[in-house]
Structure formats: structure tokens, C-alpha cells
């Protein structure tokens, strides 16, 4: 309930923040929404020497569309995504996921970038960005690089970010052609971590499936990309049989563990059911 | 004297939904909860708890902790032992460690404490205490604990050779055997009512202020029973009882969690005594869930014997109660399994036999909590599940089976096969009303049609009978203290009043409802009656609020003392009106001379006269105290019907409708009664759907934070349709029965019966609580495979 | 560290450790004890306050994060000594029993009604789904917020 002592700095510019990180490396922890970090501090599961508060930085939040991408500032709060008319109109996968992240109070503070950088396999944005085929932008004192989300999650709470890097932006490719997507989440109650979460994105190409993205939550050590299922769908006719097979492949790609939320077998089957339902919903949206 | 000309304002006594008088301070954020208490020079205590479920303590090194700036003291079990405070008696006649000395016996058990100027500092120092444990084999399964050769948990207890806590029986074994021999059908159910936790939103805590100068021991405490706690403190700590003042200020929910005396209270008091400054101890939520009084954990095997036409003949129950490491339940000392033997429920069951065994395990102590009415939750669950299954086995409608066997109105007062005397009831009317409101016949048709279309719709019924109001002195006591309760009423010269009661609200609205009782008897409006409770220096002795006992006991005391004052008021009125006392009749708020309109004396005028013009030979004033020994328990009852729909693909079940008919006798404040029911139906839903505290084989607790111990939010919680029937208690002065726990007692079976009902056609007869979507999915899969 | 936070319209300055939680700053340093602590894993919402008008869990925010910002606690709901319509609604519709979750519930309701003047039952339940109540079963809390919505519309 009571965090341990730490030093604290609230930089006013990104460069200032990067300087601090360059100096302290992994002794420093970045503070964005704090909805994952502060609970860890209170349980004394984390004890960083320095906390770098990013909340004074400006220009790192909000949605912006360029010709090729939707740019999501890393400090965009989940609640902003929940309320965004842009997402509701053109990015239904994200619009479906935002409202079911944790609870409304957490959504007012928690950030998209913070969630991705935290890399909890039960995090919703990870599965969403995998399905969307997104990439993240990481800045350090040395410069900037982009990392495809499919290469971003390395392990439990572990990403490709260096201790001296800050995730500044998520880039979601603008869908080509008619597209639809959705997020289905099974949770025991609002605010619980997902038992199973399924993110589905479908882009049609002249009636056939151009690209399919399927990301899974809480069924592995990291958010899982159901690659075999995606490949099965790419270029295929969007039929019930194709969806059923993709669902089976996605379930096979999941690596759930048995726990109080259910057996591994149960979770795997919910993946299958949700992928099938998700694909149907995505297709309906794409055709609408 | 008063003219009769103007119409009288309504005095809102019984039956009025008076808005709550206590609300204002809470709405303004001016509630005075224990953690809001701030005394000069107050210190903060943090408790170190064992990470192991069963281990010997080899050494404790607190030197580094003591050296942290701001730390005033570190207390260990050895320090307490030096003052004979390392062990304390429990409310069930056992002993419990305050701080462990020899062994730790459950994960989360108290081992030491840091007292510091600031809680942040206290927790910094806590991290520096080094305890060397020698791990022992943990006993987690109560059946393994009972088996020969199991590690002995209470090895410190003289004469304790195994892990048995008690063996207890109720009913008639022979008569029950004969009943079973005559049965056409025996329906069996083996079920575990899982360990859950009342988890009020405010955790437990205290501020202990032992003042050497005045000799006063003032303890602000989250207590549902301040007087009983004071007496126990006096006995345990050897402190003079007249100097101990326990103040239970505003309590943020109790639900039975705040009845036991916890080691933290004792340690904080000892610390304050030793240091000479006030010490505050407020537990964290994790501490609350891992160490304070859990609820349930009953392993039950029930058998119901019936004839083919549905007539119930007998009931047999064998149960094992997991008591944790210490037997610390608060329950009437005569009944080791609480009032579980009410298990014949609402039915005219001529024969029953209950065998109960309590067992020690390496888990936190407790069991009686979470609105259980002393184990009525467990009993009600078992019988209502058995009856539902019996309906399937006999191919009878579950409502019809109940109606055929309900105790009939003309049978009251009804002596049950296990010795209870039910005061009044009308079970048929309640169930029929519930069925009508839910549209039972239409639902049955929808269910059938749904099955054809692959939809899984279920209708679950639970018709419960509660037993509350503990209790009559001849049968009820807690550690020897009889379970009367009290009310002290004083009417002031200006006609206002102060009522002091021995019970202790934790949100039930006593400041309003008890004022309404006075209003009903004396005509003083509730807003003019100040209700005082929770301060042992300023209230009469009572056993507190739990097990829905306040209205049955202290409410009765309030009515009785109000009536006594009314009799004195008659004499005063007679004197003032210069009339004969026998010629006066009471009319809402005044004594009226019979047949002489206009010649009356209001209670306000009487009150003034009590101090300015008392009758010769009468004492001045208008006050008195009454200690009420209830002649019997009271028996609220009801019928609940739940409609669920299951998503076969995921096992997720949703409550479509929840219809609740409750009968708690006369309702003092219908609005408050309804609120109690909403809360209980929600707790019942949480228990049925998601609440569980469990342990791995090493005794590690799973369910000690809100991440694992789940509380339903407004989003999951169903909408409730509540209705009432009113069957007054014939022995209670105002006919009221108490209602606080009815919905938690009766509803879990209704929810589970609904889920089972949706799957009964597949052959499913049981899903264990908590009924998670995973378990439903598994039940369907197994049923479809066979 | 020095922080300056405008609490219920009043500038408050203090020297705090960076690790000090906002809820402790409010309760202990400012003695505004209407904001409550109900858990230790950010799971109950009893500590809810408004920061720049937005409901957040004050137990999951450092006091230093609120530096330069405006915080509203339950004590700030009173208008000219009169109960705010939301407070009135909770009284009228029996939206509280033990009162421990009530401050948080009312502040969430305030933010909701500012964004949505006539919320549906579903919207209300959704908005308070981060605030746990053990006593009321939420049904009367919904009615309390609906009462307040009507009252605010009448007053407008």
C-alpha cells in the first residue's frame, strides 16, 4: 500500500526525458498513466531508483491521420480512444477494444503507449496492434527507430525497447479497401484481466480477404499473433468454412495456462469461438 | 391542553419510507470512520505477516528495523508473551495467537509489528525485519487434516491429539433412518460451499489510546459488538473494565467481518500501553482478505428421502467444516455448527439428522461471517439445491414440489425436526407471488421452445426460511454473555428524545429505523429522536449487530421501553388534565380524555410536564432502560426466482430476471428494507458467480487481493424486482423479524438452481460455486459427451 | 518536493515525498477524510476524486502528479452550504447505506452528468463500473443519479 522511496523527475521536454534515461538506464522507470506501475510500487514489486514522469510532455497524445497511417500518440489515454469519433468511424477494432480495457477510472489515466511498453500478455492493446499490423516508434538520445509490433513483445513484461528508449507513437496502417474489425473479451467482471481476448481485423480486396489480422490476449507469455490463421485467410473467400478453420488454427496457436479463470482447454476453445464470431462481425462491418 | 381542531401531522412511525437521518454526514464526506480518527501524537502500526502456511519460527531479527528513523518500537510475539498477551481467547472457547511465538499456522498470520511516526516509515521498517522460518508440511485439505498421521497443527494445545475441533449432532438419528427406509427415492448432493469473504469496503482497524495519566483505555474500533468487545478486552488484557471505552464510530460495512477480535486490535492496545501514545492500526485489503474472518467453507453431503409423489420424509446431512488454524467463530456457544440445523428449511420434514465435524487446517480462522445468520446460508443452500434436484429426479415441477411440502400456515408455531420453533410464516403465498411476478408458466414454455432452438434458458427457485434474532437466554450465549439487547430512552423537556441502543449499525440505517419505532409508540417524530450507539460509555449493554438480530432484540427493547414511558406519560397526562388515568386513551401522539374532544395532552406537553409539573409521588423525568430477552428467534422467509440464459460457446451465464419476494414481518422502513435486500441479492450473486478464496497445496492463499477475490460491479450485477408479503412475528412487540441477511441466505441457491435448470435436460445436476463460465462450459461438454 | 494543488477551489501547498500517494496527501495532509481507501490493488474506486474534472483513483496517483492541477473531492460538492443535486439524489433514492463508497460514486456521477445530461441506466452502470459498493447492490445508486439528472435539468 505504501511505495518505497524513489527519486522523481518530471521533464518538460522529450529531450530532457531522454537525457535522464541515458543517465540512469534501467535504474529508471517511466511513469505515464501509472495504472500498472503505481500498483507495482505499492506492492513493492518494483523499486526503481528514479521515476521519470512523462505527463508534463506535450504533443505526445492524440490521433492524427496521415496518408498511410493512423498515428496514435503514446500518451493517448484509453478514455480518449473510447470517446474518439475517428476511431468509431474508421477503426472499429480499436473502438471495440478501448471501452473494455480495465475500468472507466483506469481508462482516464492509462495510456496506449504505456500499455504496450508494459507488455502484460493480458494487455488488450497488444493484441489489437498485432491484428492491426501496427508498428511503434521508439526515440532515444541517439535517434528514432520503428519496430513492428509483431517483433515488439519479447517475453512476459519484456519488449524490444532499450532502457534508454521512450515509445512515442504507435502507427496503425490505414486499411486498404473495405475493412472491419472487432475485439471480443471474456472477463469475469469489469476490471479483471481478460480470461481470453481476441482482436480481429479484416481487409477485403474485391470481395476476397486481402489481409487478416488476429491477435490474442491472455493466452500466452506474450500477446499472440495467430499467424497460421492469418495466412489461411489471406486471399481466401470469406466463407463460414474458412472462418471455422482460421478459428481452429488460432486456437492451436494459443498457449493458455490453466488457472482460476479456467482450464487451458477451455480458454483455447473460447479463442476458437471468439475468432469465429469476430471474423463474422468484422466481415459484416467491412461489407456495410 | 390541546384543541382537536387542526389535523395532526403524520408522525412517521412504522411502515414509512422515511429518508435516512444519518445520510447528511456521509454525503458531505464527514463520516467518522476509524481511519479518520486523528489523535495528538498518534503513531502508526504495521504488521509483519508470515509468508508461510505452516512453519516453525527459529529467530526474528528486528535490529535493522528498529534503527530506521521514525520507528518508535518493534513488537514480536516474545515481547507480547512477556506480558501474557501472545495468546488470546476466541469467541468460540479456543485460543488464538496474537503474534506467533512457536509456529506460524496460516499464511498471513501475524508475527511482529512496527510502530512508527508515519505509515510509510512503518512499512519501510517492516521490510527490514528478518524472520528465519523452518518450513513444515501444510495441511490444506480438511479431509486430509482428519486422516491419521496428518501433521498436528495445534500442537501447543494441551490435550489436542489431532486436528479435530468439534463433533456435533442435531436431530434424531433413528427416526431419520426409519424415514429413509420408507422412502421411494433418495436424492443425494455432495457440495462444497466455498470459502469466501465478507470484504466490507472499509477494512478493519483501530486507534488505541491508553492514557497512563487518566487510566483510561479508549479504543476506536471497527466493531459490530462494542460492549462484548470491551468485556473481552478487560478479561484478556486484565484492564479494569470501567476504564475501557470502546468507540465504534461510523463503520463502512460489517457483514460479520467486524465481529471477531483480531490480533491487530490487541497488539495496538498493547503497543499504546507500552509506549504511552495512541497507536493506529488500519489493515490493508490484502491483510483483510488473507487473515480476517472468512466465510463458509463447508463440505456438505445431503440426502433427501421422498415418496414418488414428492412428499418429503427425511433429511440427512454430514458436514465437515474447515475452521482454519483457530476456532474463532462468533456463534452461540451451544451450537458448534451455528444454526445449520435449520437445514430442514421451509418444509414439513418430520425427521432429520445432522452430523458436523469441525477441523483445523493451515488457513486463516473464521467461518461464521458474510451475512450467514450463523451458518443459515450453508443450510439454506443445501436444502434448496437438494429440493431442486429432487424435482428433476421425480419428474415434478420444482415449484410444485415445494408447494406440496411447505409448512402450512395453520401449522405455526411449527416445531421442526431439529428443535426450532418457527414463529410464523406463509410460504405458499410468497412463492405463488414470486411465480406470478416472474411469469412462471410463460417461462416454462419459453424454456421448452428455447431448447429446441439450442438456447439454454433456466429458471431457478429458492424458498428459504431464516432464523434470526439471537437469542433467548435459555439457549443462546456467546462466551457466556447472554444474547439480550437493550434500549435506553430519555424524553427531554421540549419533547425531543434520545435513544441509546446496544446494537451497532454498519449501514443498516438504525439512526432512522429505531427513531421510527419510538415514533410509532410515543408519537415523537423520528427527526426529533436522536439515536446513539457504538460508544460503550454512553449506551446500555448489548451484544451488537450481526445475524440480523438488531430489530428482533434491540428493536423489541426500544418498543418495550417506549411503552413503559407511555404508561408513565399516562400518569403525567392524567395529572395535567386533572382526569382519571383510566379515562385516557392514546391517540398517535397524545392522551385524549375519552368522549371529551379538545381535552388532550400531547407527548410534547407531557414531556414538559415531566420536568415542570410531575405528579406527586412520581419521579421527575421521562426515561428508562429495558433489557430484552427474546422469547424466541424470528423466522423471516421468502421465495426468489432467477431466470438465466447461457451462451453455450463460452459458458457465460447472464441473469435475465431476478424476482424476490421477502417476508420479514412488519417493515419499519420499506425503503431501507428494500435496500438491504438489493445488497444481499448482490452478495448472493457474487458468491454464486465469482467469489472464491482458495489455496494451493503449500497453503499459499489465492484470493487475497481484489485481483483474485472478485466483487461484482454495477455492470455485472442484475436488476432486482422486489416484492413483499407481511406475516408478523407473533411474539415480537412490533411484529418485525429482521431482514439484513435474508437475501444473502436465500439467493445463491436461486442463481445456481437457475444455471442447473438450464442444463438439467442434458443430465446436469450440479455445478459447484463459484459458477464460473469455465465450469458451465465444462459441465455442458461433459454432459454432451455422455 | 514542493507541490501546489488547487483542492476544492483552494490552493494548497506542501512539501511531500515523491512517493506520497494523492489519497494520503488529501486525507492526512489536508485532513479531507471524505476520500476513502478501500483496497491496495487499485480495484475498488473508494478513493475516486476529480482531477481537472476527470474521475481518477487517487490511490493510484502520486501527489506530485497533481502538482499544478485542480482536484475536487466530495467536500467540494457542497454549493453555498447546500447539498449538490447529486448529494440530494443519493438521499432521496437511498443511494447509500454505510457511506464508504459514496464520495467516489457521487464524483463519478458529477463527471458523467457533465458529459451526458440524461444518461440511460446502462450508461450509468457503465460509468460507475470502476466503483465497488458492498451494501446497495447499485440499483438505488442508479436511481439516485437519475434523480440528480432530472434535478439538474430542472435547475438549468
PDB file of C-alpha atoms in Angstrom, chain A residues 1-5 44 186 188-190 192-193 260-263 265-266 269-270 273-274 277, chain B residues 119-120 123-124 127 647 649-650 652 690 694 702 707-708 710-711 713 715-716 773-774 777 781:
ATOM      1  CA  UNK A   1       0.000   0.000   0.000  1.00  0.00           C
ATOM      2  CA  UNK A   2       2.973   2.298   0.535  1.00  0.00           C
ATOM      3  CA  UNK A   3       5.548   2.694  -2.234  1.00  0.00           C
ATOM      4  CA  UNK A   4       9.250   2.585  -1.383  1.00  0.00           C
ATOM      5  CA  UNK A   5      11.369   5.687  -1.747  1.00  0.00           C
ATOM      6  CA  UNK A  44       6.800  -3.147  -3.530  1.00  0.00           C
ATOM      7  CA  UNK A 186     -14.125 -12.592 -21.877  1.00  0.00           C
ATOM      8  CA  UNK A 188     -15.058 -12.467 -15.062  1.00  0.00           C
ATOM      9  CA  UNK A 189     -16.039  -8.911 -14.200  1.00  0.00           C
ATOM     10  CA  UNK A 190     -15.230  -5.380 -15.288  1.00  0.00           C
ATOM     11  CA  UNK A 192     -10.461  -8.155 -14.185  1.00  0.00           C
ATOM     12  CA  UNK A 193      -7.702  -9.151 -16.537  1.00  0.00           C
ATOM     13  CA  UNK A 260      -8.765 -19.917 -11.574  1.00  0.00           C
ATOM     14  CA  UNK A 261     -10.223 -18.402 -14.738  1.00  0.00           C
ATOM     15  CA  UNK A 262     -10.464 -21.768 -16.408  1.00  0.00           C
ATOM     16  CA  UNK A 263      -8.607 -24.706 -17.863  1.00  0.00           C
ATOM     17  CA  UNK A 265      -8.630 -26.366 -22.837  1.00  0.00           C
ATOM     18  CA  UNK A 266     -11.489 -24.022 -22.010  1.00  0.00           C
ATOM     19  CA  UNK A 269     -11.968 -23.187 -27.091  1.00  0.00           C
ATOM     20  CA  UNK A 270     -13.081 -19.670 -26.248  1.00  0.00           C
ATOM     21  CA  UNK A 273     -15.394 -19.360 -30.635  1.00  0.00           C
ATOM     22  CA  UNK A 274     -14.368 -15.712 -30.398  1.00  0.00           C
ATOM     23  CA  UNK A 277     -17.588 -14.657 -34.061  1.00  0.00           C
TER      24      UNK A 277
ATOM     25  CA  UNK B 119       2.866   4.566   7.981  1.00  0.00           C
ATOM     26  CA  UNK B 120       5.321   4.923   5.088  1.00  0.00           C
ATOM     27  CA  UNK B 123       6.328  -0.259   6.058  1.00  0.00           C
ATOM     28  CA  UNK B 124       9.927   0.658   5.189  1.00  0.00           C
ATOM     29  CA  UNK B 127      10.784  -4.837   5.028  1.00  0.00           C
ATOM     30  CA  UNK B 647     -24.069 -18.798 -24.011  1.00  0.00           C
ATOM     31  CA  UNK B 649     -19.978 -21.267 -26.757  1.00  0.00           C
ATOM     32  CA  UNK B 650     -18.347 -19.660 -23.759  1.00  0.00           C
ATOM     33  CA  UNK B 652     -21.124 -17.295 -19.815  1.00  0.00           C
ATOM     34  CA  UNK B 690     -17.301 -15.329  -8.810  1.00  0.00           C
ATOM     35  CA  UNK B 694      -8.590 -20.979  -2.263  1.00  0.00           C
ATOM     36  CA  UNK B 702      -5.184 -17.374  -3.817  1.00  0.00           C
ATOM     37  CA  UNK B 707      -7.409  -9.002  -8.371  1.00  0.00           C
ATOM     38  CA  UNK B 708      -8.395 -12.525  -7.388  1.00  0.00           C
ATOM     39  CA  UNK B 710     -13.888 -10.570  -7.156  1.00  0.00           C
ATOM     40  CA  UNK B 711     -16.616  -8.145  -6.195  1.00  0.00           C
ATOM     41  CA  UNK B 713     -19.641  -4.119 -10.205  1.00  0.00           C
ATOM     42  CA  UNK B 715     -22.171  -3.742 -14.785  1.00  0.00           C
ATOM     43  CA  UNK B 716     -22.458  -7.431 -13.824  1.00  0.00           C
ATOM     44  CA  UNK B 773     -18.217 -19.626 -17.214  1.00  0.00           C
ATOM     45  CA  UNK B 774     -15.432 -22.195 -17.366  1.00  0.00           C
ATOM     46  CA  UNK B 777     -18.690 -24.849 -20.295  1.00  0.00           C
ATOM     47  CA  UNK B 781     -19.133 -30.529 -22.560  1.00  0.00           C
TER      48      UNK B 781
END
